[in-house]
PDB file of C-alpha atoms in Angstrom:
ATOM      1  CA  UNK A 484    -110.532 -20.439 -87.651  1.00 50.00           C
ATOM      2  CA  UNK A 485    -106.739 -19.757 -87.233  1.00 59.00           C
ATOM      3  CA  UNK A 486    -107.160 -19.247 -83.743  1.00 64.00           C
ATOM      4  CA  UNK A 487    -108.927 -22.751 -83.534  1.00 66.00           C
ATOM      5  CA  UNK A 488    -106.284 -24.614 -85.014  1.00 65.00           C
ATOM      6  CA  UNK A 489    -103.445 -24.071 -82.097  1.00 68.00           C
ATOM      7  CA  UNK A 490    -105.864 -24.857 -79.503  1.00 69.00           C
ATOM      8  CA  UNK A 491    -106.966 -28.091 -81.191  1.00 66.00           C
ATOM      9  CA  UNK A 492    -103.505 -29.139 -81.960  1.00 63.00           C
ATOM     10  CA  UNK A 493    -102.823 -29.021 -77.780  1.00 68.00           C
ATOM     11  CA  UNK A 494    -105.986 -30.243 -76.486  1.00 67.00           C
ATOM     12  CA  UNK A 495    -105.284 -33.265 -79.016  1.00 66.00           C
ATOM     13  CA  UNK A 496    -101.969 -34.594 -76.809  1.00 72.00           C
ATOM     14  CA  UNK A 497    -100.502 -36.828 -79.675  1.00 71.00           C
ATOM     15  CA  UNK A 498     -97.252 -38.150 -79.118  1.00 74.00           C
ATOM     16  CA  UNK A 499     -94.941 -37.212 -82.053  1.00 71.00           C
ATOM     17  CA  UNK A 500     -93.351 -41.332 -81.688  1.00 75.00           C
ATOM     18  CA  UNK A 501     -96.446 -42.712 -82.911  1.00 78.00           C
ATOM     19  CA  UNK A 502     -97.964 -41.149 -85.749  1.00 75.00           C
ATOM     20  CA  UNK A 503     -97.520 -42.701 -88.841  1.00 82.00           C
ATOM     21  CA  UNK A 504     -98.570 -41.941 -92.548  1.00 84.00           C
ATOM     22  CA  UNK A 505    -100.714 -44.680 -92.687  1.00 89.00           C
ATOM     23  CA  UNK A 506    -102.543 -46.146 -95.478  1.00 92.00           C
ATOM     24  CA  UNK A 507    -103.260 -42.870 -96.920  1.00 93.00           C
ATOM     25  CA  UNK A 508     -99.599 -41.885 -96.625  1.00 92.00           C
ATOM     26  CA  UNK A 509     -98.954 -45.606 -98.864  1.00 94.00           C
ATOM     27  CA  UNK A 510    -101.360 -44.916-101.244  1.00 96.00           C
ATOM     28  CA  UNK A 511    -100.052 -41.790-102.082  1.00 96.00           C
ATOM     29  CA  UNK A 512     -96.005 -43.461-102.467  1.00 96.00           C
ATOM     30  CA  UNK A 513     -97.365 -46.144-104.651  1.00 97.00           C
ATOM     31  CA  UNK A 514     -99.265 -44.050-106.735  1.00 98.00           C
ATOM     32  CA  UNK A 515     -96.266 -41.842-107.471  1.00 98.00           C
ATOM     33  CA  UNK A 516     -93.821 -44.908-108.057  1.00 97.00           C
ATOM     34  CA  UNK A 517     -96.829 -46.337-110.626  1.00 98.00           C
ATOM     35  CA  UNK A 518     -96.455 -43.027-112.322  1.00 98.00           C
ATOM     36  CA  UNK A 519     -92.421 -43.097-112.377  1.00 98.00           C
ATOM     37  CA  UNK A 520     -92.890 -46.124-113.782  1.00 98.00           C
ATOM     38  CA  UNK A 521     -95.051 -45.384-116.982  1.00 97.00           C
ATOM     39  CA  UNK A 522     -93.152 -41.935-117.562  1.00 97.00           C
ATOM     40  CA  UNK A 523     -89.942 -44.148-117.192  1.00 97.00           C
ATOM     41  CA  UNK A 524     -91.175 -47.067-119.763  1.00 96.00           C
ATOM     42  CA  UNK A 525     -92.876 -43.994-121.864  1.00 96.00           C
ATOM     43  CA  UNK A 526     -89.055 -41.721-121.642  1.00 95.00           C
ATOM     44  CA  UNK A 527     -87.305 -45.170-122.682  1.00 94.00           C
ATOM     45  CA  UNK A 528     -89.067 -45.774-125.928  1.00 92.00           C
ATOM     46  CA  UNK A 529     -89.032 -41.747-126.862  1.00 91.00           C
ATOM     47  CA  UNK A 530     -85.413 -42.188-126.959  1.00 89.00           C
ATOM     48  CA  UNK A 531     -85.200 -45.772-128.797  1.00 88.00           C
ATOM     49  CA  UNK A 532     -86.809 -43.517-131.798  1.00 86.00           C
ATOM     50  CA  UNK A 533     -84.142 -40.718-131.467  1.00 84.00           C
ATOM     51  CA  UNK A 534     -81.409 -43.540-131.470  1.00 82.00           C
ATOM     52  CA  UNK A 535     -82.429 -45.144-133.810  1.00 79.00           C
ATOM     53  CA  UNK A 536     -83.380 -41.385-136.108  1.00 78.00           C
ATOM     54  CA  UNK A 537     -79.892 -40.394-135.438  1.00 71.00           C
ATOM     55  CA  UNK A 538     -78.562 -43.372-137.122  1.00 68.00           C
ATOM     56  CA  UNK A 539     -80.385 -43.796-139.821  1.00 64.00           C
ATOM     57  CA  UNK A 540     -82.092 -47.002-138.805  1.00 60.00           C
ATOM     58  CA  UNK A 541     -85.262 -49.015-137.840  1.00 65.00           C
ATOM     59  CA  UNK A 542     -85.630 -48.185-133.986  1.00 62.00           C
ATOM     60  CA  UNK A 543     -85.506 -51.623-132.100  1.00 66.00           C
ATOM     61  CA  UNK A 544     -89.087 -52.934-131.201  1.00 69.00           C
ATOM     62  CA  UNK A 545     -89.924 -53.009-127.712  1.00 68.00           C
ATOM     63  CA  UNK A 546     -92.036 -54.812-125.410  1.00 68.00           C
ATOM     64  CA  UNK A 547     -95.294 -52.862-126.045  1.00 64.00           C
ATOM     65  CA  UNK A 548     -95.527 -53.042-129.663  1.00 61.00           C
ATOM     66  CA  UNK A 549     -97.895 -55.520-130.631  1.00 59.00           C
ATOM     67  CA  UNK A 550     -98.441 -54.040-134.313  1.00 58.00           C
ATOM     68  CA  UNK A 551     -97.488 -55.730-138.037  1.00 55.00           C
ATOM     69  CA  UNK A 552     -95.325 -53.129-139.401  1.00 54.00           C
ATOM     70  CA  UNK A 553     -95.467 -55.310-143.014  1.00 53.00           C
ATOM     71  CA  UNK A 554     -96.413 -52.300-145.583  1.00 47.00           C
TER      72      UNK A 554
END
């Protein structure tokens, strides 16, 4: 098999000025910037809590809590 690989990769003649990454290539960026974006939103409200813990105080609410906090 490694001695396939060379020989494919010269019979195939691709030009190195127009390959692209394709769709596969863009689903692969967005899926990593959707995941940067939940571990970023996730990171931000981790740290309103140790704010607010290091104060002494109610951390602020943010844009994902939907829940009564009446006790």
């Amino acid at each position: 098999m490694q001695t396939q690989a060379p020989q494919l990769a010269q019979s195939a003649n691709i030009v190195a000025s127009t390959v692209t990454p394709g769709v596969l290539g863009f689903i692969v960026i967005a899926l990593i910037g959707g995941a940067l974006y939940f571990l970023m939103r996730n990171m931000n409200k981790h740290l309103a809590v140790m704010r607010a813990s290091d104060f002494g105080a109610e951390p602020a609410p943010t844009a994902g809590d939907d829940k009564d906090k009446t006790e």
